[in-house]
XYZ file of C-alpha atoms in Angstrom:
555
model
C -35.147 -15.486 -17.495
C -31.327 -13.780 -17.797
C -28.717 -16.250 -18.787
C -25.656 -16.787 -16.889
C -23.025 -14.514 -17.134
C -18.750 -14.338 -16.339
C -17.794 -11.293 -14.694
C -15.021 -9.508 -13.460
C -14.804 -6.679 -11.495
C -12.126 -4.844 -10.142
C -12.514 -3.080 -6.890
C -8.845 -1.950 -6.362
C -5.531 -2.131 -8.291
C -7.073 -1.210 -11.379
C -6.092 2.454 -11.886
C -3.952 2.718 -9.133
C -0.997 0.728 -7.672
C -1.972 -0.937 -4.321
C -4.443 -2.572 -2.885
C -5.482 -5.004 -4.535
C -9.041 -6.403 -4.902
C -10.276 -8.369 -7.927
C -13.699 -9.768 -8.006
C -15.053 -12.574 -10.490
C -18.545 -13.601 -10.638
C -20.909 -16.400 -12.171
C -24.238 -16.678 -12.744
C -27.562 -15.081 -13.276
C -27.034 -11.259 -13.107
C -27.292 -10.138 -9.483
C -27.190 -13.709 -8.159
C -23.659 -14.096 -8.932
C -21.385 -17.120 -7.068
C -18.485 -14.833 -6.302
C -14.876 -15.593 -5.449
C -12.105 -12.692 -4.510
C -8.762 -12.172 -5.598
C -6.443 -10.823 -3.443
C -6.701 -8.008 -0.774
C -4.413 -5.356 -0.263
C -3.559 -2.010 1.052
C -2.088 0.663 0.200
C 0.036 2.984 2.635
C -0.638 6.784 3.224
C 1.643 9.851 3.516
C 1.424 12.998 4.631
C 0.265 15.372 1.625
C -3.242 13.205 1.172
C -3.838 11.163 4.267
C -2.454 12.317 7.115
C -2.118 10.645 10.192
C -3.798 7.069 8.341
C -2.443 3.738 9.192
C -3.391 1.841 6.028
C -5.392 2.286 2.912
C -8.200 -0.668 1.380
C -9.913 -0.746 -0.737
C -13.622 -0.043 -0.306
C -15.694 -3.496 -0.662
C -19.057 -2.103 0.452
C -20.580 -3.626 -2.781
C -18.464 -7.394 -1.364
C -19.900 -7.298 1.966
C -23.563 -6.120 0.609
C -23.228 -9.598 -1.678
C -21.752 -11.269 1.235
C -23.282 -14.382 0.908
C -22.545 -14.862 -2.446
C -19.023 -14.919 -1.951
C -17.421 -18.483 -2.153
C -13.486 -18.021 -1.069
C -10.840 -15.269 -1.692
C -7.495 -16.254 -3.175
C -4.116 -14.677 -2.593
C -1.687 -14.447 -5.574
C 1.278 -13.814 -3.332
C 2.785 -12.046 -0.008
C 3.091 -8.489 -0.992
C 1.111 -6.206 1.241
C -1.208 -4.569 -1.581
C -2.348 -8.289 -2.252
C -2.694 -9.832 1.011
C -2.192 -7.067 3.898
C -5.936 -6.618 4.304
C -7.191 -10.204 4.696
C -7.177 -9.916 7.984
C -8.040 -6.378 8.536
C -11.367 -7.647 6.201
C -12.299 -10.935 7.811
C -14.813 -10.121 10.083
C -16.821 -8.513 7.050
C -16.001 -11.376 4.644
C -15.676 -14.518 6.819
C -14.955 -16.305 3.445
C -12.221 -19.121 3.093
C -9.056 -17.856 2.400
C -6.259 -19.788 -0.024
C -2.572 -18.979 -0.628
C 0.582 -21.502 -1.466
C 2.375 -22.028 1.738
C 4.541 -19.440 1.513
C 1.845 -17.008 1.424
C -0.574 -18.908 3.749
C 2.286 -18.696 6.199
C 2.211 -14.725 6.344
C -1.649 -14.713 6.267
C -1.853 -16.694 9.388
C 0.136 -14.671 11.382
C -1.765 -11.749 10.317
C -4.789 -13.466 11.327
C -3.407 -14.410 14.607
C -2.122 -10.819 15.401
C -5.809 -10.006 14.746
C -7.291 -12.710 16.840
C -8.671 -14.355 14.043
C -8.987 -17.793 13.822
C -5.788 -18.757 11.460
C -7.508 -22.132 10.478
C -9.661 -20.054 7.017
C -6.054 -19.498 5.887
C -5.722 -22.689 3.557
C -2.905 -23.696 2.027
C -2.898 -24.577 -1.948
C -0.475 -26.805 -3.833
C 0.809 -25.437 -6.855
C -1.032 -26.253 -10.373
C -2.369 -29.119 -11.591
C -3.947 -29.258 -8.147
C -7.085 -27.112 -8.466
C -9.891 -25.934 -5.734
C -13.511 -25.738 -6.623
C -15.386 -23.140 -5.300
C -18.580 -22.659 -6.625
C -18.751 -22.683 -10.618
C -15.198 -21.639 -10.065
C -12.015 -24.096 -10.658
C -8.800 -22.157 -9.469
C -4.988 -23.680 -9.589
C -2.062 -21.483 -8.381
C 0.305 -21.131 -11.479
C 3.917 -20.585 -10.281
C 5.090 -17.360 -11.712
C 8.579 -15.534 -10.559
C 8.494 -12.132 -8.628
C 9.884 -10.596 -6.604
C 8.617 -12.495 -2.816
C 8.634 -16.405 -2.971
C 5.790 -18.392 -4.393
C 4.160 -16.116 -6.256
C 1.317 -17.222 -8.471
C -0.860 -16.807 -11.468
C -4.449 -17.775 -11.264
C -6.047 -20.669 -13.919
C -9.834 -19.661 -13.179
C -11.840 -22.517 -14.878
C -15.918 -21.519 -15.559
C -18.690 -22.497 -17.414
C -17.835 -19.420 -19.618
C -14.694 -20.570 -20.508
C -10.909 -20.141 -18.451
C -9.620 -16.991 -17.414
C -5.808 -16.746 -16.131
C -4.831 -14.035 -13.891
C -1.561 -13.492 -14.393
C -1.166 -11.882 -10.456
C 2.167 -9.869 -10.338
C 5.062 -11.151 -12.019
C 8.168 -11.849 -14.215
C 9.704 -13.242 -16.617
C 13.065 -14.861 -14.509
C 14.519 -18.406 -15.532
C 17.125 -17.783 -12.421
C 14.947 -15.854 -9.748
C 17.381 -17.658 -7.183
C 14.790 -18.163 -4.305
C 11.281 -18.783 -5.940
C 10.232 -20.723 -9.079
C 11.365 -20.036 -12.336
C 8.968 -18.798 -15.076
C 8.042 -21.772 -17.358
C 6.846 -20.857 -20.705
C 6.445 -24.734 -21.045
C 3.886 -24.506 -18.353
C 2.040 -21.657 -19.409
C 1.834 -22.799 -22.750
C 0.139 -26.167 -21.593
C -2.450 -24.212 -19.553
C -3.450 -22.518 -22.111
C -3.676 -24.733 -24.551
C -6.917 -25.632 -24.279
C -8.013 -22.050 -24.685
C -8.073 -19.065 -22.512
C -10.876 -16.723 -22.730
C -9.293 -13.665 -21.185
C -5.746 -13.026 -19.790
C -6.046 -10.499 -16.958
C -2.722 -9.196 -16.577
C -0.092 -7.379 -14.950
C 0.913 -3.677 -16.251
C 3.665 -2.102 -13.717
C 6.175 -1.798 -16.371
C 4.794 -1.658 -19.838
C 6.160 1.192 -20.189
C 9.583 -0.300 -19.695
C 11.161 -0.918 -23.448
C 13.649 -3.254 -22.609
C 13.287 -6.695 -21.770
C 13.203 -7.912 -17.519
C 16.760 -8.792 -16.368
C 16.888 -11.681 -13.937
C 17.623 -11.346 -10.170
C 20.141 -13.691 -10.589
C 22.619 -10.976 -12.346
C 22.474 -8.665 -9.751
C 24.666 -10.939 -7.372
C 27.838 -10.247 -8.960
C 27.850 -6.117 -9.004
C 26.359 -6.738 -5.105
C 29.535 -8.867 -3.644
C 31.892 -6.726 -5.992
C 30.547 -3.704 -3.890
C 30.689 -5.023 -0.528
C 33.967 -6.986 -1.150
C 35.764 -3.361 -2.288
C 34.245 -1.042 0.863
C 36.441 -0.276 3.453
C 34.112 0.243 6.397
C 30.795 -1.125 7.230
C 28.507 -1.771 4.720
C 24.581 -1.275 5.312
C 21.963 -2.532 2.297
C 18.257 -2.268 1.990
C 16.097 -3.667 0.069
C 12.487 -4.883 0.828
C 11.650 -6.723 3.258
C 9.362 -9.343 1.203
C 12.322 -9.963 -1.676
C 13.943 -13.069 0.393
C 16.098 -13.531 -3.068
C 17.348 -9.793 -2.355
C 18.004 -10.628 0.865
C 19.768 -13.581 0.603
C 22.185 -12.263 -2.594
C 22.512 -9.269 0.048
C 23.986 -11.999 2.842
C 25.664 -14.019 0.310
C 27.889 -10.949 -0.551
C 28.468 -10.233 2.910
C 29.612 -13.585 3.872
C 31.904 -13.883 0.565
C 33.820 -10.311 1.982
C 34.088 -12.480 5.315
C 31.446 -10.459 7.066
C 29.446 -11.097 9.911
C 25.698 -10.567 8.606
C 22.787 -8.633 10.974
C 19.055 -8.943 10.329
C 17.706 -5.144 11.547
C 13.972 -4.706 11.684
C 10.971 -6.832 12.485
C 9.670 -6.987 8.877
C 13.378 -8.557 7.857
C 13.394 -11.126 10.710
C 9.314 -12.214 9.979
C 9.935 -12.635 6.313
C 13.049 -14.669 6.106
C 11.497 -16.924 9.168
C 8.654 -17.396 7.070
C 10.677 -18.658 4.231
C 12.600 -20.998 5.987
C 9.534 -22.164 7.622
C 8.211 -23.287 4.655
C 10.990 -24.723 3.127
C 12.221 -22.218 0.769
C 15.015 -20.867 2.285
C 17.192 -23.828 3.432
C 20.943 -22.357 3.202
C 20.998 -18.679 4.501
C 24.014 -17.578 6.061
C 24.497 -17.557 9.404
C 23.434 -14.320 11.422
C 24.853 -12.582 14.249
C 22.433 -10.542 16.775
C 22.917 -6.649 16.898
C 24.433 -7.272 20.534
C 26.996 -9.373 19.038
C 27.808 -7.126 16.422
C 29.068 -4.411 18.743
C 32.105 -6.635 19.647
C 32.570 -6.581 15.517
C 35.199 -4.746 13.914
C 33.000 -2.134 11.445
C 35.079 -3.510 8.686
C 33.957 -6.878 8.967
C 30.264 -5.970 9.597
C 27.159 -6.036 7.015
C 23.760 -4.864 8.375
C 20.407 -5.707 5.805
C 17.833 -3.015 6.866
C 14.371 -2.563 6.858
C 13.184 1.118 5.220
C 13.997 1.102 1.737
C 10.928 3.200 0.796
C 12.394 6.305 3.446
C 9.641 5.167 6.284
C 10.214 6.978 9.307
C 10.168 4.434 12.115
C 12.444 1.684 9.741
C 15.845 0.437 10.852
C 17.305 2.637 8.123
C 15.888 6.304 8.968
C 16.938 5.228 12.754
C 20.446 4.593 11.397
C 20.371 7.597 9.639
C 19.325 9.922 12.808
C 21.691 8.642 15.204
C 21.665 4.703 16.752
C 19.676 1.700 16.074
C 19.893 -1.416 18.705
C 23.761 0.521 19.732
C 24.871 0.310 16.006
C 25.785 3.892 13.936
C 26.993 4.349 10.596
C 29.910 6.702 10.850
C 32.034 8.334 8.093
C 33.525 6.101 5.286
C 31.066 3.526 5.924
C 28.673 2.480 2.958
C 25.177 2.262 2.596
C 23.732 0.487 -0.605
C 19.710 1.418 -1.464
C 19.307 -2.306 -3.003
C 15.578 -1.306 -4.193
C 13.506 1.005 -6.721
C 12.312 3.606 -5.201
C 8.185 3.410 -5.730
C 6.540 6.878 -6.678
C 5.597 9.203 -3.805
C 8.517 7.700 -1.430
C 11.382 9.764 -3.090
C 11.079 13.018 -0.410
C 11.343 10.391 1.957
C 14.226 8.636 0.870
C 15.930 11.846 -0.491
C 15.963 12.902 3.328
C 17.772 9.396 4.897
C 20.121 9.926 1.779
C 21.106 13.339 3.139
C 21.332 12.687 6.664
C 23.902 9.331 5.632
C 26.103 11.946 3.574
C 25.865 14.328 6.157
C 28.160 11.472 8.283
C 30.141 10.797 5.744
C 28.709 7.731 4.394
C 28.843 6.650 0.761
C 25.477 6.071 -0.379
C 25.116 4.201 -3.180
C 21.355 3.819 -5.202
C 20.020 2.461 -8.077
C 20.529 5.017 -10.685
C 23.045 2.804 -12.452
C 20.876 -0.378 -12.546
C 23.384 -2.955 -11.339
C 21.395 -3.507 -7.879
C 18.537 -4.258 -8.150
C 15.956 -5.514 -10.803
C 12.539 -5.039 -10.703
C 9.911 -7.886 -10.267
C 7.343 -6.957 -12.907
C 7.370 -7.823 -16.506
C 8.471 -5.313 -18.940
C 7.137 -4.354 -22.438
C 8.712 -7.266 -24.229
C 7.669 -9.964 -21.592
C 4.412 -8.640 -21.643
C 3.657 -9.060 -25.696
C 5.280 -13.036 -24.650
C 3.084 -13.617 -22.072
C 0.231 -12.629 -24.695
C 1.678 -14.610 -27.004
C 2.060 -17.432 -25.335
C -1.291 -17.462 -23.900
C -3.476 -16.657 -26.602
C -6.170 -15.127 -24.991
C -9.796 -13.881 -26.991
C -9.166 -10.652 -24.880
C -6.510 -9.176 -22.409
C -7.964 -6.930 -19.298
C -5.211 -5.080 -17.903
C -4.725 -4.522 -14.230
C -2.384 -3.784 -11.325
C -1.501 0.174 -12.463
C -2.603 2.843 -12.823
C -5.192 4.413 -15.922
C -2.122 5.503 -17.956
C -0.809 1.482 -17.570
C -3.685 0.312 -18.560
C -4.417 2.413 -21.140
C -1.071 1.449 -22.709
C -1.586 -2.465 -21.957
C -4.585 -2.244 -23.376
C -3.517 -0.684 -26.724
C -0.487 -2.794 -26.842
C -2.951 -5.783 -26.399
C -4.731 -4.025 -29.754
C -1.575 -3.843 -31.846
C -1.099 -7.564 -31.190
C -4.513 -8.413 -32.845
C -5.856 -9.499 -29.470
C -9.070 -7.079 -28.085
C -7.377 -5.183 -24.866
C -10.227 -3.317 -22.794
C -9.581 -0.671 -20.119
C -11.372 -1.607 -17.046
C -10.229 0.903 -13.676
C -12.006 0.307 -10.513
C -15.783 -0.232 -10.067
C -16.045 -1.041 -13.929
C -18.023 -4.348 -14.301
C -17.118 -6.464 -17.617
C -19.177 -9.254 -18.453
C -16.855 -11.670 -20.080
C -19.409 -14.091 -21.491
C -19.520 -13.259 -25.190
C -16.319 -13.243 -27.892
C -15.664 -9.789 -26.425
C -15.583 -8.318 -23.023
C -18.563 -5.382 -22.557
C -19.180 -3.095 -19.720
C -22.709 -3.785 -17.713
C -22.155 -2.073 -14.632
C -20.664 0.912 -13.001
C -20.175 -0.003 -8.901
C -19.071 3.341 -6.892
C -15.994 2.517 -5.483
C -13.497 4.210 -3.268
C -11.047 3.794 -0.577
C -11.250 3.192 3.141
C -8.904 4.321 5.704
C -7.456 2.755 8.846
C -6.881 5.124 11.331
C -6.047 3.748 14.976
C -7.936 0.651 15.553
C -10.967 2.673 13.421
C -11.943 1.979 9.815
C -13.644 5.256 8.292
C -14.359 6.058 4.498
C -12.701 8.451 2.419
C -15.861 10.699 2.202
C -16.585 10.955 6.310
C -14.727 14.105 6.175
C -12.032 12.845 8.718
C -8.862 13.196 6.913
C -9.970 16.068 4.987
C -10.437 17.995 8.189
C -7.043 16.987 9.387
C -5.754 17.919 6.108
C -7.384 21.446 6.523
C -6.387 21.802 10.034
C -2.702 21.250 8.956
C -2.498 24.069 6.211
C -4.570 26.643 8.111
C -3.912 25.961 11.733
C -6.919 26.192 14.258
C -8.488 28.240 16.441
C -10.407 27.587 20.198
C -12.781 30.043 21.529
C -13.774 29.736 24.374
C -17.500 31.974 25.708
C -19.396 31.746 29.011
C -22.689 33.303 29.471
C -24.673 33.676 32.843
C -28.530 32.779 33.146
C -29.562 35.995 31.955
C -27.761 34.806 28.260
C -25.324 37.785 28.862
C -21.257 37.176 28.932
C -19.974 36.518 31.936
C -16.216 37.864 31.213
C -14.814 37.962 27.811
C -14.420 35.412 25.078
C -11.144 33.366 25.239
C -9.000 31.592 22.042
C -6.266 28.961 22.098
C -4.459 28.873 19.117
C -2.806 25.757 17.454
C -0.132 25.677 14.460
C -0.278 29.704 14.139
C 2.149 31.832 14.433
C 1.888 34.317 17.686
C 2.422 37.829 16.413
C 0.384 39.220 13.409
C 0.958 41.764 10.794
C -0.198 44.850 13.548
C 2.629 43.484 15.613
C 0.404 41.841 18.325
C -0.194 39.066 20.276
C -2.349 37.233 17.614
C -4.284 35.436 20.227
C -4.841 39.474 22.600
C -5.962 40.836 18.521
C -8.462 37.758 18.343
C -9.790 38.027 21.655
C -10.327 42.146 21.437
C -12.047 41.699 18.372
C -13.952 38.324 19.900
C -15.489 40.823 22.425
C -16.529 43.671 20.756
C -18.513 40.876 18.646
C -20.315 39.923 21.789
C -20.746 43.584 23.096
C -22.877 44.549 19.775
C -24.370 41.321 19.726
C -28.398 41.223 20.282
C -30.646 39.250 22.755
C -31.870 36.908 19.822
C -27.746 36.234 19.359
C -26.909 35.541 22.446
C -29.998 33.283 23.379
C -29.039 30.923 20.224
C -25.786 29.320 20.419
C -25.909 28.604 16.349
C -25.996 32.000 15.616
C -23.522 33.256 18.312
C -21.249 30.352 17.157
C -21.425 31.097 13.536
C -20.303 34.924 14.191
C -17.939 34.432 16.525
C -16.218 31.919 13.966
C -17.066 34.468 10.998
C -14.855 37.128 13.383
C -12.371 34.726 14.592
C -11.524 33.725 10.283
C -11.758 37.568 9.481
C -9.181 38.741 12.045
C -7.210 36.098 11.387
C -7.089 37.007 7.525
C -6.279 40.196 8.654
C -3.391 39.796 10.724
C -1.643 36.640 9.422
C -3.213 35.788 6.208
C -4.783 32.483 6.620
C -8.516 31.416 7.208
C -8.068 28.826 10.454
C -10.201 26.182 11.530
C -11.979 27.595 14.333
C -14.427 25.434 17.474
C -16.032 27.318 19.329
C -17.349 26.264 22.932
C -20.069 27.851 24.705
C -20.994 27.789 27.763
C -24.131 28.717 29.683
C -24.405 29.296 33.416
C -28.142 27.444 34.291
């Protein structure tokens, strides 16, 4: 009979930066009690997903082990940790635990879903701990950049495991816990067995400034502009948010929420306690009767998305406000990799107004909400760990967490999605491979990567498509010629005719040489009138379409 085993397997995050899914297991291999660690999404754009909603994280493997699976946990409210609990709970149906914070933003996901909100528990903060199986799990309060953010203390019969969730090093994160090495250092005093941990920046040499420093350079900018002054940051950083309305209100502003994201987040926090002193707000009605000097609007859109408060601004109005020349707009926010065309573009249509748009690029705004190099070999230190399993980046993060785990004496192992580790021994070792992959949202429909969905879209967008249209009478002979509609092409072609009249000449005399035995079987007459349609179209415009072709018999 196989012993019992601790494992861990990652089933998004790990090799990539988004949705989140972290599974740990014990027991006898392939009877596993299973628990879940956050679950995320990622978000889509234009080049590889076209048209997508939202991005998980496939958990066929989850669901197949279904009944295995004790309770998921949520580190914190970012979206690529907790934006696909609901989207997942019919599959999972598992007990779901956050701090309230978290719990709070959960539940209304679950409502909007027409879940029942009740599976979202809430969790006091560490020593209090939840059993869930062989598993013992306390929520150790970390700082990051979204309130109550937490660090996992997984207790097992193999030994503990803390999962260090997202975080940072910040004795002054102004809304939000402080980091407490004091803490940490009693957790693991006892011994930790493996330190799965957070690798956004360990690339970043220098060590993680605090959010509290950013306050200062904030109200100096807003005090010195002369007109109004519009910030974004994201949505989720209430601490952002409220230095953002704190610098307003010192330059004897009135303050404006815009965008639902903004509004849900900070009513959230103040919900649960967090957020106790905001400044006072004025409605986007009331701040027409505003003078533009004394106005500061915090935005939703820092990341360039289309439909956000800040792209509206920057094509015309949003709720009767518009940012006019000598006004100032302050991108309080990194921006994440594969957002910059985006962002780039609202940046060009604010100058093209005249306003002063101010970014990042010097560092005094913002400060990021992940541990940097430095805070990383501290967090190993003060831990201790027999191994460190990187996570929450992607391969080249983890490759470099992993050797910077090495050079500190401690074994680092590289683990990217679908890699099983059994964690049992002195040293982590690799048992399994699990396919993994990603699953797409798109509408109200959940498809996988590999159904050929968005790759058809994909190819429809760079080639352009092609209808043709064929009816035949009950003798299998044409009845009239062939017919094409023509989508994303352009309408003359290199012999200076109508594309679609060259297609449909060439269409016919297909049909006019074709055989009995071709025009009886609508496989082969589809498959050379699409062979014609793609060669024509080579011809005259240089691209292969996508073609359909419909046919049509009279019976």
């Amino acid at each position: 009979m196989s012993s019992e085993r601790l494992i861990y397997l990652p089933l998004g995050g790990a090799g990539e930066i988004g949705m989140n899914a972290y599974v740990y297991g014990y027991g006898k291999p392939g009877q596993e009690r299973l628990i879940l660690v956050d679950l995320g999404v990622a978000f889509p754009d234009m080049d590889t997903s076209p048209g997508v909603d939202l991005i998980f994280a496939d958990i066929t493997w989850l669901k197949e082990r279904v009944d295995q699976l004790e309770a998921v946990f949520v580190t914190h409210a970012h979206e690529d940790h907790v934006g696909a609990v609901a989207h997942c709970y019919e599959s999972l149906g598992a007990p779901v635990y956050a701090r309230a914070f978290t719990a709070n933003i959960a539940r209304r996901k679950m409502e909007e879903h027409g879940h029942p909100t009740e599976t979202v528990r809430t969790a006091s903060p560490w020593p209090e701990q939840i059993n869930a199986g062989p598993f013992t799990v306390g929520f150790l309060p970390v700082s990051h950049s979204i309130p109550e953010s937490a660090g996992l203390v997984i207790d097992t019969p193999a030994g503990r495991v803390v999962h260090t969730g997202d975080f940072k090093l910040d004795a002054n994160p102004i809304v939000g816990e402080p980091f407490d090495p004091d803490l940490w250092s009693e957790v693991a005093k006892s011994g930790v067995k493996a330190l799965v941990c957070d690798s956004t920046n360990v690339f970043s040499s220098h060590p993680g400034r605090s959010e509290s420093e950013v306050g200062p350079e904030i109200t100096q900018l807003v005090r010195d502009a002369n007109g109004m002054v519009i910030a974004t940051t994201f949505a989720s950083n209430v601490a952002r948010v409220k230095t953002l309305a704190e610098a307003g209100q010192k330059a004897g502003r009135s303050v404006v929420l815009l965008g639902r994201a903004m509004r849900r987040m900070i009513e959230a926090a103040t919900e649960t306690g967090i957020l106790s002193d905001f400044p006072k707000v004025i409605s986007a009605e009331e701040a027409l009767d505003v003078p533009r000097a004394n106005l500061m609007l915090i935005v939703t859109g820092s990341q360039g998305e289309r439909r956000a408060a800040s792209a509206q601004l920057a094509r015309g109005k949003y709720r009767g406000l518009e940012v006019k020349d000598g006004d100032l707009f302050l991108f309080s926010s990194k921006t994440i990799p594969g957002n910059e065309r985006g962002v780039i573009r609202i940046m060009n249509q604010l100058s093209e107004k005249g306003v002063d748009v101010v970014d990042d690029s010097s560092g005094l705004y913002h400060v990021s909400g992940h541990a940097n190099r430095p805070d990383l070999e501290k967090v190993h230190a003060l831990v201790d760990p027999q191994m460190v399993i990187p996570m929450h980046g992607e391969h080249r993060h983890l490759r470099e967490h992993a050797k910077l785990a090495e050079a500190g004496g401690r074994t680092g192992i590289l683990a990217v999605n679908g890699t099983m580790l059994d964690l049992t021994g002195n040293a982590p070792k690799v048992v399994d491979y699990i396919e993994t992959g990603r699953t797409y949202l798109d509408g109200t429909v959940k498809i996988g990567a590999l159904d050929g969905v968005v790759r058809d879209r994909i190819r429809m967008a760079l080639n352009g498509h092609i209808t043709i249209t064929v009816i035949l009478d009950e003798e299998d002979e044409p009845l009239g010629e062939p017919w094409c509609d023509t989508m994303g092409l352009p309408q003359i072609g290199s012999s200076r005719a109508g594309l679609v009249e060259v297609l449909e000449e060439d269409l016919n005399q297909f049909l006019m040489r074709a055989g009995a035995k071709t025009l009886r079987d609508d496989d082969k007459l589809e498959e050379g009138l699409r062979r014609i349609a793609r060669q024509t179209a080579q011809a005259e415009i240089g691209k292969k379409p996508e073609v359909t072709v419909v046919v049509s018999r009279m019976r």
